[in-house]
Amino acid sequence: MLPSTTPRDILATLLPYLKTAGAYAQQVQTQIAAQPDKDGKGDNFFASALSDADLSIQTMVEVVLLGLFPNVRFYGEEHEQTYNTKYFRAIDLGPQGDYLITLDPIDGTQFYLDGHSNYQIILGILNADEYEAAIAITPSQDRYYYTLRGKGTFTGSLAQSLDDCTQIKVKSPTPAICLGWQMGELVPYLSDRYRVYHTKTDYSKETQIPNFNGLLSGDIAGAVLARGQFIDGAVLAFMAQEMGHIVTTFTGDPPPPLHTCSNYLRPGMVIGSSKAVHSDLLAAVTAARVVGS
C-alpha cells in the first residue's frame, strides 16, 4: 500500500468490488448451500453458520486486495479455510499507520441462509489504536453505510458513490434493544421499557428480527454484546459511535485501544442511542452481574 493512500481512498477503491460481491450474494441466496458448521463454536448457530457465499466473497476480496494493495495486512473471518491467507504480509494489527483490513464476508450468515434481508458484508480498516474507516453493505436492502474516523457515518443506495451519500445522525430509533447470544440475563431488566430481541431465544427462521446493523438504520436504539469481534460487532459499534451513539465497556469506560485487546476481540460492549438508553443498558448489565456473582 502506498504511504499516501488514505482510508477513504481504500474504501473508494474497494467499493465497486464490494457492490459486486453484494450482487452475487443476493443472486445466489435462494440457491445457496450451507457448508459444514465451523468447529469449536458450541451451540451458537450464528457463530457456526458458514455458506458458499462466505468463502466466495472472502476469496474475491482477497484477490482484489492482493492485486491492488499487495502489502496490506488482512484478516478475514474465513482465514483458516481460504487459499490466500498465506500470501498476505500479516494478519494481525501493526504499528500506528500500518493498517489492518478486516472482513466479515457475510455478517449474519444464519439470517442469510434463512432468506432474511438484513445480512451484510462488513469491511474495516484498523489502526493500532482505533478503526480508521468501515463499510457495511446490505445488498438485499439496496443500502450501504460507511464511516470515516472523526468525520461521521454516511449512507446511500448501492447506485451512489461515497460522495453522493448522506451523513446520518441518531434521531428517533425504534425503542428496541438487541442482545448478543450470551446476554439473555439482561432481558428482565429491560423488557418493561423496550422491545428486547435476544438472538439466542428470539431468532426465527420465518420472521425476521433486527440484527445489530439496526443500530445504523434506526431499527434498534441500543445493543449489548458480550464481546466485540474486530470483524463485525466492534466495527458496527465504531460506526454507531461516529453517528452519535454512546459506546462503552461494561464498566462504563471507553473501549480500550485495539492493540491492547487479544484474539481480535474487544471486551463487552454497551451501545446506546442516547444517554438515557445507554444508562438503562449499563444499569441492566450491572444488575445482572450482581445477581450472577
PDB file of C-alpha atoms in Angstrom:
ATOM      1  CA  MET A   1       0.000   0.000   0.000  1.00  0.00           C
ATOM      2  CA  LEU A   2       1.348   3.427  -0.877  1.00  0.00           C
ATOM      3  CA  PRO A   3       2.196   5.608   2.158  1.00  0.00           C
ATOM      4  CA  SER A   4      -0.092   8.365   0.820  1.00  0.00           C
ATOM      5  CA  THR A   5      -3.098   6.054   0.495  1.00  0.00           C
ATOM      6  CA  THR A   6      -5.827   7.175   2.901  1.00  0.00           C
ATOM      7  CA  PRO A   7      -8.558   5.016   4.442  1.00  0.00           C
ATOM      8  CA  ARG A   8     -11.072   6.850   2.267  1.00  0.00           C
ATOM      9  CA  ASP A   9      -9.003   6.025  -0.810  1.00  0.00           C
ATOM     10  CA  ILE A  10      -9.119   2.367   0.163  1.00  0.00           C
ATOM     11  CA  LEU A  11     -12.897   2.427   0.604  1.00  0.00           C
ATOM     12  CA  ALA A  12     -13.403   4.196  -2.709  1.00  0.00           C
ATOM     13  CA  THR A  13     -11.185   1.668  -4.499  1.00  0.00           C
ATOM     14  CA  LEU A  14     -12.861  -1.360  -2.945  1.00  0.00           C
ATOM     15  CA  LEU A  15     -16.468  -0.108  -3.154  1.00  0.00           C
ATOM     16  CA  PRO A  16     -17.201  -1.339  -6.716  1.00  0.00           C
ATOM     17  CA  TYR A  17     -15.885  -4.809  -5.855  1.00  0.00           C
ATOM     18  CA  LEU A  18     -17.870  -4.937  -2.624  1.00  0.00           C
ATOM     19  CA  LYS A  19     -21.010  -3.946  -4.513  1.00  0.00           C
ATOM     20  CA  THR A  20     -20.327  -6.775  -6.969  1.00  0.00           C
ATOM     21  CA  ALA A  21     -19.878  -9.173  -4.062  1.00  0.00           C
ATOM     22  CA  GLY A  22     -23.209  -7.988  -2.681  1.00  0.00           C
ATOM     23  CA  ALA A  23     -24.922  -8.541  -6.020  1.00  0.00           C
ATOM     24  CA  TYR A  24     -23.506 -12.060  -6.101  1.00  0.00           C
ATOM     25  CA  ALA A  25     -24.724 -12.775  -2.573  1.00  0.00           C
ATOM     26  CA  GLN A  26     -28.208 -11.566  -3.409  1.00  0.00           C
ATOM     27  CA  GLN A  27     -28.312 -13.535  -6.651  1.00  0.00           C
ATOM     28  CA  VAL A  28     -27.407 -16.894  -5.124  1.00  0.00           C
ATOM     29  CA  GLN A  29     -29.163 -16.514  -1.771  1.00  0.00           C
ATOM     30  CA  THR A  30     -32.109 -18.708  -2.723  1.00  0.00           C
ATOM     31  CA  GLN A  31     -29.820 -21.393  -4.149  1.00  0.00           C
ATOM     32  CA  ILE A  32     -27.018 -21.326  -1.600  1.00  0.00           C
ATOM     33  CA  ALA A  33     -25.876 -24.484   0.126  1.00  0.00           C
ATOM     34  CA  ALA A  34     -24.675 -24.365   3.707  1.00  0.00           C
ATOM     35  CA  GLN A  35     -21.144 -25.569   4.330  1.00  0.00           C
ATOM     36  CA  PRO A  36     -20.353 -27.778   7.334  1.00  0.00           C
ATOM     37  CA  ASP A  37     -20.545 -25.759  10.537  1.00  0.00           C
ATOM     38  CA  LYS A  38     -17.358 -24.193  11.825  1.00  0.00           C
ATOM     39  CA  ASP A  39     -15.638 -26.138  14.568  1.00  0.00           C
ATOM     40  CA  GLY A  40     -15.450 -25.023  18.175  1.00  0.00           C
ATOM     41  CA  LYS A  41     -18.491 -22.724  18.221  1.00  0.00           C
ATOM     42  CA  GLY A  42     -20.644 -24.680  20.677  1.00  0.00           C
ATOM     43  CA  ASP A  43     -24.393 -24.215  20.419  1.00  0.00           C
ATOM     44  CA  ASN A  44     -24.229 -20.752  18.851  1.00  0.00           C
ATOM     45  CA  PHE A  45     -25.657 -21.401  15.394  1.00  0.00           C
ATOM     46  CA  PHE A  46     -24.950 -17.773  14.418  1.00  0.00           C
ATOM     47  CA  ALA A  47     -21.239 -18.249  15.026  1.00  0.00           C
ATOM     48  CA  SER A  48     -21.156 -21.688  13.430  1.00  0.00           C
ATOM     49  CA  ALA A  49     -23.082 -20.953  10.226  1.00  0.00           C
ATOM     50  CA  LEU A  50     -20.966 -20.954   7.083  1.00  0.00           C
ATOM     51  CA  SER A  51     -22.039 -20.733   3.458  1.00  0.00           C
ATOM     52  CA  ASP A  52     -20.559 -20.875  -0.029  1.00  0.00           C
ATOM     53  CA  ALA A  53     -21.090 -17.108  -0.139  1.00  0.00           C
ATOM     54  CA  ASP A  54     -18.814 -16.519   2.873  1.00  0.00           C
ATOM     55  CA  LEU A  55     -15.966 -18.380   1.214  1.00  0.00           C
ATOM     56  CA  SER A  56     -16.560 -16.981  -2.268  1.00  0.00           C
ATOM     57  CA  ILE A  57     -16.782 -13.345  -1.163  1.00  0.00           C
ATOM     58  CA  GLN A  58     -13.712 -13.586   1.021  1.00  0.00           C
ATOM     59  CA  THR A  59     -11.760 -15.129  -1.845  1.00  0.00           C
ATOM     60  CA  MET A  60     -12.888 -12.322  -4.157  1.00  0.00           C
ATOM     61  CA  VAL A  61     -11.846  -9.616  -1.709  1.00  0.00           C
ATOM     62  CA  GLU A  62      -8.513 -11.332  -1.094  1.00  0.00           C
ATOM     63  CA  VAL A  63      -7.799 -11.411  -4.835  1.00  0.00           C
ATOM     64  CA  VAL A  64      -8.681  -7.720  -5.163  1.00  0.00           C
ATOM     65  CA  LEU A  65      -6.516  -6.725  -2.192  1.00  0.00           C
ATOM     66  CA  LEU A  66      -3.533  -8.761  -3.334  1.00  0.00           C
ATOM     67  CA  GLY A  67      -3.830  -7.225  -6.786  1.00  0.00           C
ATOM     68  CA  LEU A  68      -4.333  -3.610  -5.695  1.00  0.00           C
ATOM     69  CA  PHE A  69      -2.794  -3.401  -2.216  1.00  0.00           C
ATOM     70  CA  PRO A  70      -0.318  -6.307  -2.158  1.00  0.00           C
ATOM     71  CA  ASN A  71       1.451  -5.181   1.025  1.00  0.00           C
ATOM     72  CA  VAL A  72      -1.636  -4.732   3.155  1.00  0.00           C
ATOM     73  CA  ARG A  73      -2.311  -6.584   6.386  1.00  0.00           C
ATOM     74  CA  PHE A  74      -5.540  -8.558   6.053  1.00  0.00           C
ATOM     75  CA  TYR A  75      -7.639 -10.644   8.426  1.00  0.00           C
ATOM     76  CA  GLY A  76     -10.811 -12.270   7.115  1.00  0.00           C
ATOM     77  CA  GLU A  77     -13.266 -14.359   9.095  1.00  0.00           C
ATOM     78  CA  GLU A  78     -12.592 -17.421   6.948  1.00  0.00           C
ATOM     79  CA  HIS A  79      -8.790 -17.044   7.006  1.00  0.00           C
ATOM     80  CA  GLU A  80      -8.309 -20.677   8.029  1.00  0.00           C
ATOM     81  CA  GLN A  81     -10.205 -22.006   5.014  1.00  0.00           C
ATOM     82  CA  THR A  82      -9.258 -19.755   2.113  1.00  0.00           C
ATOM     83  CA  TYR A  83      -6.350 -20.239  -0.259  1.00  0.00           C
ATOM     84  CA  ASN A  84      -4.879 -16.752   0.018  1.00  0.00           C
ATOM     85  CA  THR A  85      -4.113 -16.125   3.691  1.00  0.00           C
ATOM     86  CA  LYS A  86      -0.510 -17.227   3.207  1.00  0.00           C
ATOM     87  CA  TYR A  87       0.089 -14.532   0.574  1.00  0.00           C
ATOM     88  CA  PHE A  88      -0.621 -11.577   2.854  1.00  0.00           C
ATOM     89  CA  ARG A  89       2.244  -9.896   4.682  1.00  0.00           C
ATOM     90  CA  ALA A  90       0.459 -10.244   8.025  1.00  0.00           C
ATOM     91  CA  ILE A  91      -2.963 -10.941   9.515  1.00  0.00           C
ATOM     92  CA  ASP A  92      -2.542  -9.062  12.805  1.00  0.00           C
ATOM     93  CA  LEU A  93      -2.512  -5.442  13.926  1.00  0.00           C
ATOM     94  CA  GLY A  94       0.622  -3.491  13.084  1.00  0.00           C
ATOM     95  CA  PRO A  95       2.157  -0.283  14.386  1.00  0.00           C
ATOM     96  CA  GLN A  96       0.321   3.018  14.062  1.00  0.00           C
ATOM     97  CA  GLY A  97      -0.184   3.847  10.397  1.00  0.00           C
ATOM     98  CA  ASP A  98       0.236   0.253   9.180  1.00  0.00           C
ATOM     99  CA  TYR A  99      -3.431  -0.542   8.604  1.00  0.00           C
ATOM    100  CA  LEU A 100      -5.082  -3.913   9.047  1.00  0.00           C
ATOM    101  CA  ILE A 101      -8.075  -4.553   6.780  1.00  0.00           C
ATOM    102  CA  THR A 102     -10.689  -6.922   8.195  1.00  0.00           C
ATOM    103  CA  LEU A 103     -13.626  -8.641   6.510  1.00  0.00           C
ATOM    104  CA  ASP A 104     -16.761 -10.395   7.563  1.00  0.00           C
ATOM    105  CA  PRO A 105     -17.892 -11.686   4.155  1.00  0.00           C
ATOM    106  CA  ILE A 106     -21.436 -12.432   5.297  1.00  0.00           C
ATOM    107  CA  ASP A 107     -22.284 -10.965   8.679  1.00  0.00           C
ATOM    108  CA  GLY A 108     -25.466 -12.698   9.751  1.00  0.00           C
ATOM    109  CA  THR A 109     -24.901 -15.911   7.809  1.00  0.00           C
ATOM    110  CA  GLN A 110     -27.817 -17.613   9.541  1.00  0.00           C
ATOM    111  CA  PHE A 111     -30.082 -14.717   8.540  1.00  0.00           C
ATOM    112  CA  TYR A 112     -28.741 -15.129   5.014  1.00  0.00           C
ATOM    113  CA  LEU A 113     -29.282 -18.894   4.876  1.00  0.00           C
ATOM    114  CA  ASP A 114     -32.841 -18.482   6.125  1.00  0.00           C
ATOM    115  CA  GLY A 115     -33.673 -15.966   3.397  1.00  0.00           C
ATOM    116  CA  HIS A 116     -33.735 -12.795   5.509  1.00  0.00           C
ATOM    117  CA  SER A 117     -32.619  -9.445   4.091  1.00  0.00           C
ATOM    118  CA  ASN A 118     -30.570  -7.967   6.945  1.00  0.00           C
ATOM    119  CA  TYR A 119     -27.272  -9.756   6.345  1.00  0.00           C
ATOM    120  CA  GLN A 120     -24.342  -7.611   5.284  1.00  0.00           C
ATOM    121  CA  ILE A 121     -20.746  -7.507   4.087  1.00  0.00           C
ATOM    122  CA  ILE A 122     -18.535  -5.652   6.588  1.00  0.00           C
ATOM    123  CA  LEU A 123     -15.047  -4.356   5.892  1.00  0.00           C
ATOM    124  CA  GLY A 124     -12.976  -2.442   8.445  1.00  0.00           C
ATOM    125  CA  ILE A 125      -9.712  -0.511   8.284  1.00  0.00           C
ATOM    126  CA  LEU A 126      -7.955  -0.699  11.635  1.00  0.00           C
ATOM    127  CA  ASN A 127      -5.103   1.359  13.018  1.00  0.00           C
ATOM    128  CA  ALA A 128      -3.198   0.306  16.119  1.00  0.00           C
ATOM    129  CA  ASP A 129      -5.495   2.265  18.414  1.00  0.00           C
ATOM    130  CA  GLU A 130      -8.853   2.517  16.661  1.00  0.00           C
ATOM    131  CA  TYR A 131     -10.778   1.992  13.431  1.00  0.00           C
ATOM    132  CA  GLU A 132      -9.986   4.494  10.715  1.00  0.00           C
ATOM    133  CA  ALA A 133     -12.863   3.549   8.423  1.00  0.00           C
ATOM    134  CA  ALA A 134     -15.514   0.927   7.826  1.00  0.00           C
ATOM    135  CA  ILE A 135     -18.166  -0.023   5.320  1.00  0.00           C
ATOM    136  CA  ALA A 136     -21.230  -2.241   5.674  1.00  0.00           C
ATOM    137  CA  ILE A 137     -23.173  -3.266   2.560  1.00  0.00           C
ATOM    138  CA  THR A 138     -26.710  -4.653   2.835  1.00  0.00           C
ATOM    139  CA  PRO A 139     -27.408  -5.777  -0.742  1.00  0.00           C
ATOM    140  CA  SER A 140     -30.933  -7.087  -0.216  1.00  0.00           C
ATOM    141  CA  GLN A 141     -31.973  -3.684   1.096  1.00  0.00           C
ATOM    142  CA  ASP A 142     -30.124  -1.693  -1.625  1.00  0.00           C
ATOM    143  CA  ARG A 143     -28.228   0.149   1.097  1.00  0.00           C
ATOM    144  CA  TYR A 144     -24.731   0.676   2.358  1.00  0.00           C
ATOM    145  CA  TYR A 145     -23.146   2.609   5.203  1.00  0.00           C
ATOM    146  CA  TYR A 146     -19.623   3.846   5.566  1.00  0.00           C
ATOM    147  CA  THR A 147     -17.723   5.617   8.328  1.00  0.00           C
ATOM    148  CA  LEU A 148     -14.554   7.685   8.482  1.00  0.00           C
ATOM    149  CA  ARG A 149     -12.916   8.275  11.835  1.00  0.00           C
ATOM    150  CA  GLY A 150     -13.818  11.691  13.203  1.00  0.00           C
ATOM    151  CA  LYS A 151     -15.927  12.525  10.149  1.00  0.00           C
ATOM    152  CA  GLY A 152     -19.139  10.610  10.742  1.00  0.00           C
ATOM    153  CA  THR A 153     -21.221   7.832   9.234  1.00  0.00           C
ATOM    154  CA  PHE A 154     -22.872   8.095   5.830  1.00  0.00           C
ATOM    155  CA  THR A 155     -25.436   6.089   3.900  1.00  0.00           C
ATOM    156  CA  GLY A 156     -26.628   5.718   0.341  1.00  0.00           C
ATOM    157  CA  SER A 157     -28.137   3.339  -2.183  1.00  0.00           C
ATOM    158  CA  LEU A 158     -25.895   0.886  -3.978  1.00  0.00           C
ATOM    159  CA  ALA A 159     -26.028   3.087  -7.069  1.00  0.00           C
ATOM    160  CA  GLN A 160     -24.461   6.008  -5.211  1.00  0.00           C
ATOM    161  CA  SER A 161     -20.777   6.840  -4.787  1.00  0.00           C
ATOM    162  CA  LEU A 162     -19.167   7.770  -1.482  1.00  0.00           C
ATOM    163  CA  ASP A 163     -19.518  11.441  -2.414  1.00  0.00           C
ATOM    164  CA  ASP A 164     -23.254  11.053  -3.048  1.00  0.00           C
ATOM    165  CA  CYS A 165     -24.019   9.508   0.337  1.00  0.00           C
ATOM    166  CA  THR A 166     -25.733  11.419   3.137  1.00  0.00           C
ATOM    167  CA  GLN A 167     -24.344  11.788   6.639  1.00  0.00           C
ATOM    168  CA  ILE A 168     -26.626  10.264   9.258  1.00  0.00           C
ATOM    169  CA  LYS A 169     -27.187  11.042  12.924  1.00  0.00           C
ATOM    170  CA  VAL A 170     -29.148   9.303  15.648  1.00  0.00           C
ATOM    171  CA  LYS A 171     -32.706  10.649  15.577  1.00  0.00           C
ATOM    172  CA  SER A 172     -35.649   8.678  16.965  1.00  0.00           C
ATOM    173  CA  PRO A 173     -34.804   4.994  16.712  1.00  0.00           C
ATOM    174  CA  THR A 174     -37.330   2.285  17.480  1.00  0.00           C
ATOM    175  CA  PRO A 175     -37.364   1.654  21.266  1.00  0.00           C
ATOM    176  CA  ALA A 176     -35.920  -1.819  20.863  1.00  0.00           C
ATOM    177  CA  ILE A 177     -32.739  -3.464  22.111  1.00  0.00           C
ATOM    178  CA  CYS A 178     -30.706  -6.260  20.557  1.00  0.00           C
ATOM    179  CA  LEU A 179     -28.829  -8.533  22.962  1.00  0.00           C
ATOM    180  CA  GLY A 180     -25.984 -10.813  21.971  1.00  0.00           C
ATOM    181  CA  TRP A 181     -26.167 -14.572  22.323  1.00  0.00           C
ATOM    182  CA  GLN A 182     -24.765 -14.634  25.872  1.00  0.00           C
ATOM    183  CA  MET A 183     -26.679 -11.639  27.222  1.00  0.00           C
ATOM    184  CA  GLY A 184     -30.069 -13.199  27.927  1.00  0.00           C
ATOM    185  CA  GLU A 185     -29.853 -12.433  31.639  1.00  0.00           C
ATOM    186  CA  LEU A 186     -30.454  -8.752  30.825  1.00  0.00           C
ATOM    187  CA  VAL A 187     -33.970  -9.317  29.435  1.00  0.00           C
ATOM    188  CA  PRO A 188     -35.859  -8.957  32.769  1.00  0.00           C
ATOM    189  CA  TYR A 189     -34.148  -5.624  33.453  1.00  0.00           C
ATOM    190  CA  LEU A 190     -35.133  -4.076  30.123  1.00  0.00           C
ATOM    191  CA  SER A 191     -38.376  -5.620  28.880  1.00  0.00           C
ATOM    192  CA  ASP A 192     -40.598  -3.178  30.783  1.00  0.00           C
ATOM    193  CA  ARG A 193     -39.311  -0.267  28.664  1.00  0.00           C
ATOM    194  CA  TYR A 194     -38.085  -1.776  25.411  1.00  0.00           C
ATOM    195  CA  ARG A 195     -38.883  -4.481  22.921  1.00  0.00           C
ATOM    196  CA  VAL A 196     -35.944  -6.754  23.612  1.00  0.00           C
ATOM    197  CA  TYR A 197     -34.562  -9.113  20.975  1.00  0.00           C
ATOM    198  CA  HIS A 198     -32.296 -11.777  22.420  1.00  0.00           C
ATOM    199  CA  THR A 199     -30.713 -13.507  19.455  1.00  0.00           C
ATOM    200  CA  LYS A 200     -30.448 -16.877  21.201  1.00  0.00           C
ATOM    201  CA  THR A 201     -34.135 -17.141  22.090  1.00  0.00           C
ATOM    202  CA  ASP A 202     -35.951 -14.786  19.699  1.00  0.00           C
ATOM    203  CA  TYR A 203     -34.388 -15.738  16.382  1.00  0.00           C
ATOM    204  CA  SER A 204     -36.852 -17.156  13.892  1.00  0.00           C
ATOM    205  CA  LYS A 205     -36.346 -18.735  10.502  1.00  0.00           C
ATOM    206  CA  GLU A 206     -39.763 -17.477   9.425  1.00  0.00           C
ATOM    207  CA  THR A 207     -39.924 -13.960  10.907  1.00  0.00           C
ATOM    208  CA  GLN A 208     -37.007 -11.576  10.563  1.00  0.00           C
ATOM    209  CA  ILE A 209     -35.846  -9.891  13.757  1.00  0.00           C
ATOM    210  CA  PRO A 210     -33.481  -6.913  13.926  1.00  0.00           C
ATOM    211  CA  ASN A 211     -29.776  -7.593  13.691  1.00  0.00           C
ATOM    212  CA  PHE A 212     -27.039  -5.413  15.188  1.00  0.00           C
ATOM    213  CA  ASN A 213     -26.910  -3.392  11.973  1.00  0.00           C
ATOM    214  CA  GLY A 214     -30.230  -1.993  13.174  1.00  0.00           C
ATOM    215  CA  LEU A 215     -28.083   0.479  15.107  1.00  0.00           C
ATOM    216  CA  LEU A 216     -27.324   2.165  11.791  1.00  0.00           C
ATOM    217  CA  SER A 217     -30.820   2.004  10.300  1.00  0.00           C
ATOM    218  CA  GLY A 218     -32.671   3.050  13.462  1.00  0.00           C
ATOM    219  CA  ASP A 219     -34.440  -0.304  13.870  1.00  0.00           C
ATOM    220  CA  ILE A 220     -32.966  -0.589  17.367  1.00  0.00           C
ATOM    221  CA  ALA A 221     -31.981   2.009  19.966  1.00  0.00           C
ATOM    222  CA  GLY A 222     -29.223   0.019  21.601  1.00  0.00           C
ATOM    223  CA  ALA A 223     -27.329  -3.228  21.912  1.00  0.00           C
ATOM    224  CA  VAL A 224     -25.236  -5.195  24.361  1.00  0.00           C
ATOM    225  CA  LEU A 225     -22.534  -7.594  23.195  1.00  0.00           C
ATOM    226  CA  ALA A 226     -20.612  -9.985  25.420  1.00  0.00           C
ATOM    227  CA  ARG A 227     -17.603  -9.108  23.270  1.00  0.00           C
ATOM    228  CA  GLY A 228     -16.953  -7.077  20.167  1.00  0.00           C
ATOM    229  CA  GLN A 229     -15.272  -9.015  17.406  1.00  0.00           C
ATOM    230  CA  PHE A 230     -12.919  -6.885  15.346  1.00  0.00           C
ATOM    231  CA  ILE A 231     -14.593  -8.074  12.130  1.00  0.00           C
ATOM    232  CA  ASP A 232     -18.223  -7.307  12.983  1.00  0.00           C
ATOM    233  CA  GLY A 233     -19.583  -6.242  16.389  1.00  0.00           C
ATOM    234  CA  ALA A 234     -16.758  -3.832  17.164  1.00  0.00           C
ATOM    235  CA  VAL A 235     -16.960  -2.425  13.626  1.00  0.00           C
ATOM    236  CA  LEU A 236     -20.672  -1.704  13.964  1.00  0.00           C
ATOM    237  CA  ALA A 237     -20.072  -0.142  17.386  1.00  0.00           C
ATOM    238  CA  PHE A 238     -17.471   2.186  15.841  1.00  0.00           C
ATOM    239  CA  MET A 239     -19.873   3.120  13.039  1.00  0.00           C
ATOM    240  CA  ALA A 240     -22.689   3.717  15.538  1.00  0.00           C
ATOM    241  CA  GLN A 241     -20.439   5.844  17.740  1.00  0.00           C
ATOM    242  CA  GLU A 242     -19.493   8.035  14.791  1.00  0.00           C
ATOM    243  CA  MET A 243     -23.183   8.734  14.145  1.00  0.00           C
ATOM    244  CA  GLY A 244     -23.802   9.716  17.774  1.00  0.00           C
ATOM    245  CA  HIS A 245     -24.368   6.556  19.796  1.00  0.00           C
ATOM    246  CA  ILE A 246     -22.663   6.189  23.164  1.00  0.00           C
ATOM    247  CA  VAL A 247     -20.323   3.188  23.276  1.00  0.00           C
ATOM    248  CA  THR A 248     -18.611   1.864  26.402  1.00  0.00           C
ATOM    249  CA  THR A 249     -17.436  -1.309  28.060  1.00  0.00           C
ATOM    250  CA  PHE A 250     -19.494  -2.982  30.796  1.00  0.00           C
ATOM    251  CA  THR A 251     -17.769  -0.712  33.341  1.00  0.00           C
ATOM    252  CA  GLY A 252     -18.818   2.433  31.508  1.00  0.00           C
ATOM    253  CA  ASP A 253     -15.324   3.155  30.216  1.00  0.00           C
ATOM    254  CA  PRO A 254     -14.413   3.915  26.589  1.00  0.00           C
ATOM    255  CA  PRO A 255     -13.494   0.846  24.530  1.00  0.00           C
ATOM    256  CA  PRO A 256      -9.792   0.074  25.018  1.00  0.00           C
ATOM    257  CA  PRO A 257      -7.297   0.682  22.196  1.00  0.00           C
ATOM    258  CA  LEU A 258      -7.349  -2.152  19.693  1.00  0.00           C
ATOM    259  CA  HIS A 259      -3.703  -3.068  20.241  1.00  0.00           C
ATOM    260  CA  THR A 260      -4.402  -3.794  23.924  1.00  0.00           C
ATOM    261  CA  CYS A 261      -7.018  -6.412  23.016  1.00  0.00           C
ATOM    262  CA  SER A 262      -6.332 -10.069  22.250  1.00  0.00           C
ATOM    263  CA  ASN A 263      -7.824 -12.626  19.876  1.00  0.00           C
ATOM    264  CA  TYR A 264      -9.347  -9.905  17.674  1.00  0.00           C
ATOM    265  CA  LEU A 265     -11.888  -9.098  20.398  1.00  0.00           C
ATOM    266  CA  ARG A 266     -12.857  -6.001  22.310  1.00  0.00           C
ATOM    267  CA  PRO A 267     -14.399  -6.635  25.750  1.00  0.00           C
ATOM    268  CA  GLY A 268     -18.148  -6.481  26.349  1.00  0.00           C
ATOM    269  CA  MET A 269     -19.801  -3.512  24.671  1.00  0.00           C
ATOM    270  CA  VAL A 270     -22.780  -1.350  25.663  1.00  0.00           C
ATOM    271  CA  ILE A 271     -24.192   0.781  22.826  1.00  0.00           C
ATOM    272  CA  GLY A 272     -26.983   3.291  23.375  1.00  0.00           C
ATOM    273  CA  SER A 273     -28.578   5.870  21.090  1.00  0.00           C
ATOM    274  CA  SER A 274     -28.826   8.390  23.944  1.00  0.00           C
ATOM    275  CA  LYS A 275     -27.590   8.915  27.489  1.00  0.00           C
ATOM    276  CA  ALA A 276     -30.893   7.571  28.795  1.00  0.00           C
ATOM    277  CA  VAL A 277     -30.781   4.384  26.718  1.00  0.00           C
ATOM    278  CA  HIS A 278     -27.121   3.808  27.485  1.00  0.00           C
ATOM    279  CA  SER A 279     -27.786   4.350  31.194  1.00  0.00           C
ATOM    280  CA  ASP A 280     -30.601   1.772  31.115  1.00  0.00           C
ATOM    281  CA  LEU A 281     -28.379  -0.770  29.384  1.00  0.00           C
ATOM    282  CA  LEU A 282     -25.434  -0.182  31.698  1.00  0.00           C
ATOM    283  CA  ALA A 283     -27.706  -0.494  34.749  1.00  0.00           C
ATOM    284  CA  ALA A 284     -29.069  -3.782  33.417  1.00  0.00           C
ATOM    285  CA  VAL A 285     -25.544  -5.125  32.899  1.00  0.00           C
ATOM    286  CA  THR A 286     -24.587  -4.103  36.435  1.00  0.00           C
ATOM    287  CA  ALA A 287     -27.721  -5.625  37.971  1.00  0.00           C
ATOM    288  CA  ALA A 288     -27.277  -8.906  36.114  1.00  0.00           C
ATOM    289  CA  ARG A 289     -23.638  -9.139  37.143  1.00  0.00           C
ATOM    290  CA  VAL A 290     -24.521  -8.535  40.805  1.00  0.00           C
ATOM    291  CA  VAL A 291     -27.177 -11.250  40.733  1.00  0.00           C
ATOM    292  CA  GLY A 292     -24.830 -13.640  38.950  1.00  0.00           C
ATOM    293  CA  SER A 293     -21.886 -13.060  41.296  1.00  0.00           C
TER     294      SER A 293
END
